[in-house]
Amino acid sequence: MVDVLVIGGGNAALCAALMAREAGASVMLLESAPREWRGGNSQHTRNLRCMHDAPQDVLVDAYPEEEYWQDLLKVTGGLTNEHLARLTIRASATCRPWMQKHGVRFQPPLSGALHVARTNAFFMGGGKALVNAYYRSAEAMGVAVQYDTPVDAIELDDGRFFAARSGERRFEARACVLAAGGFESNLAWMREAWGQNAAGEWPADNFLIRGTRFNQGVLLKYMIDAGADVIGDPSQSHCVAIDARAPLYDGGICTRIDCVSLGVVVNRQGERFYDEGEDFWPKRYAIWGRLVAEQPGQIGYSIIDAKAIGRFMPPVFPGTTAATLDELAQKLGLPGEPFLRTLADYNAACRVGTFDHTALDDCHTEGIAPAKTHWARPIDTPPYYAYPLRPGITFTYLGLRVDEHAAVHFGGQPSDNLFVAGEMMAGNVLGKGYTAGVGMSIGTAFGRIAGARAATAALHAAQATQGRGQHHATA
Ligand SMILES: Cc1cc2nc3c(=O)[nH]c(=O)nc-3n(C[C@H](O)[C@H](O)[C@H](O)COP(=O)(O)OP(=O)(O)OC[C@H]3O[C@@H](n4cnc5c(N)ncnc54)[C@H](O)[C@@H]3O)c2cc1C
């Protein structure tokens, strides 16, 4: 029997496996994906949000605990546990040397990243390189890794873990860490969580999943049914406007469309529906997924003209181009008359002052609804470009309730050998909203705690069994 079983194969699982092994436990990791798709959503990440009181390697200036906490408080609207949040924040200040020891490398952000050189440490080679480094280190340390192993059941007795099952296969262990992500890849569950809208549509049918297809929430569902304490709202998910031509799964970061604040966005009726210039794009990109989800057919079109080119990260797919707005409407299949009226009304309403995309400038509209409050310039310089937008789901917030030891709880009581980390419990810290890099901070902090606690629980259990054996032998 192995000491610690880790279920999942992303950042949180790997941090847990490495910590448990470092503590002297024998460790097996079960990853649902085949080897070439290992690493869950973590393979798509770029950075980790880190507290620091002075410049540290790739991080400039300072990002003190209090500022990090206030940022979390603001984005979650108070849906956070301050004790667990501060624990995560403090852990983010000290985890990088440990990450480096296991092969992770950092680099300064590239220009065009969301103004995060102060707050976020970027992984050299992105999340894929991080995950590969952790797997290499885990294998070198003797962690047994099994791919193609989706766990579908857990054997529990009164909150104690005994074994995990994957089909006919059974894996016994003295302790276990659950780190199998959210349920965003499970389209049937997303459909149920989002429900039907007033027009009779099922919005989730038009969602695209930005990350892995393997986060089906099977284990989360199993644990909820088994009576584990739950946190978070199933209908909440981090949802970004991405290119409608992105694949259903694993489109990753390059499918994001970052030109919204430089133009206008219309729905399939050719009408604008929200202030595209409300605030800086890094502070607004995560509301546009939900805004598009609320539109008929769950589709929108970001429209810009030649003046915007070179001012945003170019998306992976080229835009639809046209020499006139009329031609653009035809190419997009939008109703010409309302589309041209929307653009003419917008152009006429623009009050152009001093355009500055790096500041909340004075270019705004007057007399139209919705207003565009910054960066409003007429869309009048061909060629014109359009990018189709769909809601792109990053992750869900529903998870298992934990304490500072990452223990799974049943009826308020912590399990003594079952732990949880990463997206499966992130809702304790992040009940809603998001601030870039905090997903990896939570997974790293709680993955490490869960791994260390699981090792301690397993080694105690092994000693107790041994002690009982010796007692029987001498009795
Ligand atoms: C495109 C994109 C970009 C992102 N960028 C960032 C970023 O830059 N910084 C940041 O902090 N966060 C980012 N995030 C969020 C981040 O990915 C998550 O917060 C983090 O990766 C969660 O780690 P995790 O280990 O909990 O889950 P995951 O990395 O998703 O791992 C879950 C693992 O569990 C496995 N699994 C699922 N079900 C089972 C089962 N039944 N049995 C066995 N294994 C199972 C999966 O195959 C997978 O390996 C991004 C997300 C996406 C989609």
GROMACS .gro file of N, CA and C in nm, residues 164-218:
model
  165
  164ALA      N    1  -0.917   0.463  -0.364
  164ALA     CA    2  -0.980   0.529  -0.478
  164ALA      C    3  -0.999   0.423  -0.586
  165ARG      N    4  -1.104   0.441  -0.667
  165ARG     CA    5  -1.128   0.344  -0.774
  165ARG      C    6  -1.132   0.414  -0.909
  166SER      N    7  -1.075   0.349  -1.008
  166SER     CA    8  -1.085   0.395  -1.146
  166SER      C    9  -1.131   0.274  -1.226
  167GLY      N   10  -1.260   0.270  -1.254
  167GLY     CA   11  -1.317   0.150  -1.317
  167GLY      C   12  -1.293   0.030  -1.227
  168GLU      N   13  -1.227  -0.072  -1.284
  168GLU     CA   14  -1.203  -0.196  -1.210
  168GLU      C   15  -1.082  -0.184  -1.116
  169ARG      N   16  -1.000  -0.079  -1.141
  169ARG     CA   17  -0.876  -0.068  -1.063
  169ARG      C   18  -0.902  -0.003  -0.926
  170ARG      N   19  -0.829  -0.050  -0.827
  170ARG     CA   20  -0.847   0.001  -0.691
  170ARG      C   21  -0.711   0.040  -0.634
  171PHE      N   22  -0.704   0.159  -0.572
  171PHE     CA   23  -0.576   0.210  -0.521
  171PHE      C   24  -0.592   0.240  -0.372
  172GLU      N   25  -0.528   0.158  -0.289
  172GLU     CA   26  -0.535   0.182  -0.144
  172GLU      C   27  -0.423   0.278  -0.103
  173ALA      N   28  -0.448   0.359  -0.002
  173ALA     CA   29  -0.342   0.447   0.050
  173ALA      C   30  -0.376   0.484   0.194
  174ARG      N   31  -0.274   0.528   0.265
  174ARG     CA   32  -0.296   0.568   0.405
  174ARG      C   33  -0.354   0.709   0.415
  175ALA      N   34  -0.327   0.788   0.311
  175ALA     CA   35  -0.384   0.924   0.307
  175ALA      C   36  -0.400   0.964   0.161
  176CYS      N   37  -0.482   1.065   0.139
  176CYS     CA   38  -0.511   1.102   0.000
  176CYS      C   39  -0.525   1.253  -0.014
  177VAL      N   40  -0.480   1.305  -0.128
  177VAL     CA   41  -0.502   1.446  -0.163
  177VAL      C   42  -0.585   1.451  -0.290
  178LEU      N   43  -0.698   1.521  -0.284
  178LEU     CA   44  -0.781   1.541  -0.402
  178LEU      C   45  -0.738   1.672  -0.468
  179ALA      N   46  -0.702   1.667  -0.595
  179ALA     CA   47  -0.661   1.791  -0.665
  179ALA      C   48  -0.702   1.777  -0.812
  180ALA      N   49  -0.832   1.751  -0.831
  180ALA     CA   50  -0.881   1.716  -0.965
  180ALA      C   51  -0.955   1.830  -1.034
  181GLY      N   52  -0.929   1.955  -0.994
  181GLY     CA   53  -0.982   2.071  -1.066
  181GLY      C   54  -1.131   2.093  -1.044
  182GLY      N   55  -1.185   2.187  -1.121
  182GLY     CA   56  -1.328   2.221  -1.112
  182GLY      C   57  -1.411   2.132  -1.203
  183PHE      N   58  -1.533   2.179  -1.241
  183PHE     CA   59  -1.617   2.095  -1.328
  183PHE      C   60  -1.647   2.163  -1.461
  184GLU      N   61  -1.566   2.267  -1.496
  184GLU     CA   62  -1.597   2.347  -1.614
  184GLU      C   63  -1.600   2.270  -1.745
  185SER      N   64  -1.529   2.156  -1.752
  185SER     CA   65  -1.524   2.081  -1.878
  185SER      C   66  -1.648   1.992  -1.897
  186ASN      N   67  -1.730   1.982  -1.793
  186ASN     CA   68  -1.848   1.896  -1.798
  186ASN      C   69  -1.966   1.978  -1.851
  187LEU      N   70  -1.990   1.967  -1.982
  187LEU     CA   71  -2.088   2.055  -2.047
  187LEU      C   72  -2.230   2.032  -1.996
  188ALA      N   73  -2.261   1.906  -1.960
  188ALA     CA   74  -2.396   1.877  -1.909
  188ALA      C   75  -2.417   1.947  -1.774
  189TRP      N   76  -2.313   1.943  -1.690
  189TRP     CA   77  -2.324   2.009  -1.558
  189TRP      C   78  -2.329   2.162  -1.575
  190MET      N   79  -2.250   2.215  -1.668
  190MET     CA   80  -2.253   2.360  -1.694
  190MET      C   81  -2.394   2.403  -1.741
  191ARG      N   82  -2.454   2.319  -1.825
  191ARG     CA   83  -2.588   2.346  -1.878
  191ARG      C   84  -2.689   2.354  -1.762
  192GLU      N   85  -2.676   2.256  -1.673
  192GLU     CA   86  -2.766   2.250  -1.557
  192GLU      C   87  -2.743   2.373  -1.467
  193ALA      N   88  -2.616   2.409  -1.445
  193ALA     CA   89  -2.584   2.520  -1.354
  193ALA      C   90  -2.633   2.654  -1.411
  194TRP      N   91  -2.619   2.673  -1.543
  194TRP     CA   92  -2.659   2.801  -1.604
  194TRP      C   93  -2.808   2.808  -1.635
  195GLY      N   94  -2.868   2.691  -1.656
  195GLY     CA   95  -3.012   2.686  -1.683
  195GLY      C   96  -3.050   2.748  -1.817
  196GLN      N   97  -3.181   2.775  -1.830
  196GLN     CA   98  -3.238   2.827  -1.955
  196GLN      C   99  -3.264   2.977  -1.938
  197ASN      N  100  -3.245   3.056  -2.043
  197ASN     CA  101  -3.275   3.199  -2.031
  197ASN      C  102  -3.418   3.228  -2.076
  198ALA      N  103  -3.457   3.356  -2.065
  198ALA     CA  104  -3.596   3.394  -2.093
  198ALA      C  105  -3.635   3.362  -2.236
  199ALA      N  106  -3.536   3.359  -2.327
  199ALA     CA  107  -3.565   3.331  -2.469
  199ALA      C  108  -3.571   3.180  -2.496
  200GLY      N  109  -3.559   3.099  -2.391
  200GLY     CA  110  -3.565   2.953  -2.409
  200GLY      C  111  -3.432   2.893  -2.453
  201GLU      N  112  -3.325   2.973  -2.454
  201GLU     CA  113  -3.194   2.919  -2.493
  201GLU      C  114  -3.125   2.858  -2.371
  202TRP      N  115  -3.034   2.764  -2.397
  202TRP     CA  116  -2.945   2.711  -2.293
  202TRP      C  117  -2.809   2.774  -2.319
  203PRO      N  118  -2.777   2.886  -2.251
  203PRO     CA  119  -2.654   2.961  -2.284
  203PRO      C  120  -2.528   2.873  -2.285
  204ALA      N  121  -2.521   2.778  -2.191
  204ALA     CA  122  -2.398   2.698  -2.179
  204ALA      C  123  -2.371   2.616  -2.305
  205ASP      N  124  -2.474   2.595  -2.388
  205ASP     CA  125  -2.451   2.520  -2.514
  205ASP      C  126  -2.354   2.595  -2.606
  206ASN      N  127  -2.341   2.726  -2.585
  206ASN     CA  128  -2.251   2.804  -2.671
  206ASN      C  129  -2.122   2.845  -2.600
  207PHE      N  130  -2.092   2.784  -2.487
  207PHE     CA  131  -1.969   2.817  -2.417
  207PHE      C  132  -1.851   2.740  -2.477
  208LEU      N  133  -1.735   2.802  -2.469
  208LEU     CA  134  -1.610   2.733  -2.503
  208LEU      C  135  -1.530   2.722  -2.374
  209ILE      N  136  -1.454   2.615  -2.359
  209ILE     CA  137  -1.377   2.592  -2.237
  209ILE      C  138  -1.232   2.624  -2.268
  210ARG      N  139  -1.174   2.717  -2.194
  210ARG     CA  140  -1.039   2.765  -2.228
  210ARG      C  141  -0.931   2.663  -2.196
  211GLY      N  142  -0.961   2.575  -2.102
  211GLY     CA  143  -0.858   2.482  -2.057
  211GLY      C  144  -0.890   2.338  -2.091
  212THR      N  145  -0.839   2.250  -2.007
  212THR     CA  146  -0.843   2.105  -2.031
  212THR      C  147  -0.985   2.049  -2.045
  213ARG      N  148  -0.996   1.938  -2.119
  213ARG     CA  149  -1.125   1.868  -2.127
  213ARG      C  150  -1.140   1.769  -2.012
  214PHE      N  151  -1.037   1.753  -1.930
  214PHE     CA  152  -1.039   1.645  -1.830
  214PHE      C  153  -1.097   1.687  -1.694
  215ASN      N  154  -1.127   1.816  -1.678
  215ASN     CA  155  -1.186   1.858  -1.550
  215ASN      C  156  -1.338   1.841  -1.554
  216GLN      N  157  -1.380   1.716  -1.543
  216GLN     CA  158  -1.521   1.681  -1.558
  216GLN      C  159  -1.597   1.688  -1.425
  217GLY      N  160  -1.528   1.716  -1.317
  217GLY     CA  161  -1.596   1.731  -1.188
  217GLY      C  162  -1.650   1.601  -1.130
  218VAL      N  163  -1.602   1.487  -1.180
  218VAL     CA  164  -1.654   1.357  -1.133
  218VAL      C  165  -1.629   1.339  -0.983
   0.00000   0.00000   0.00000
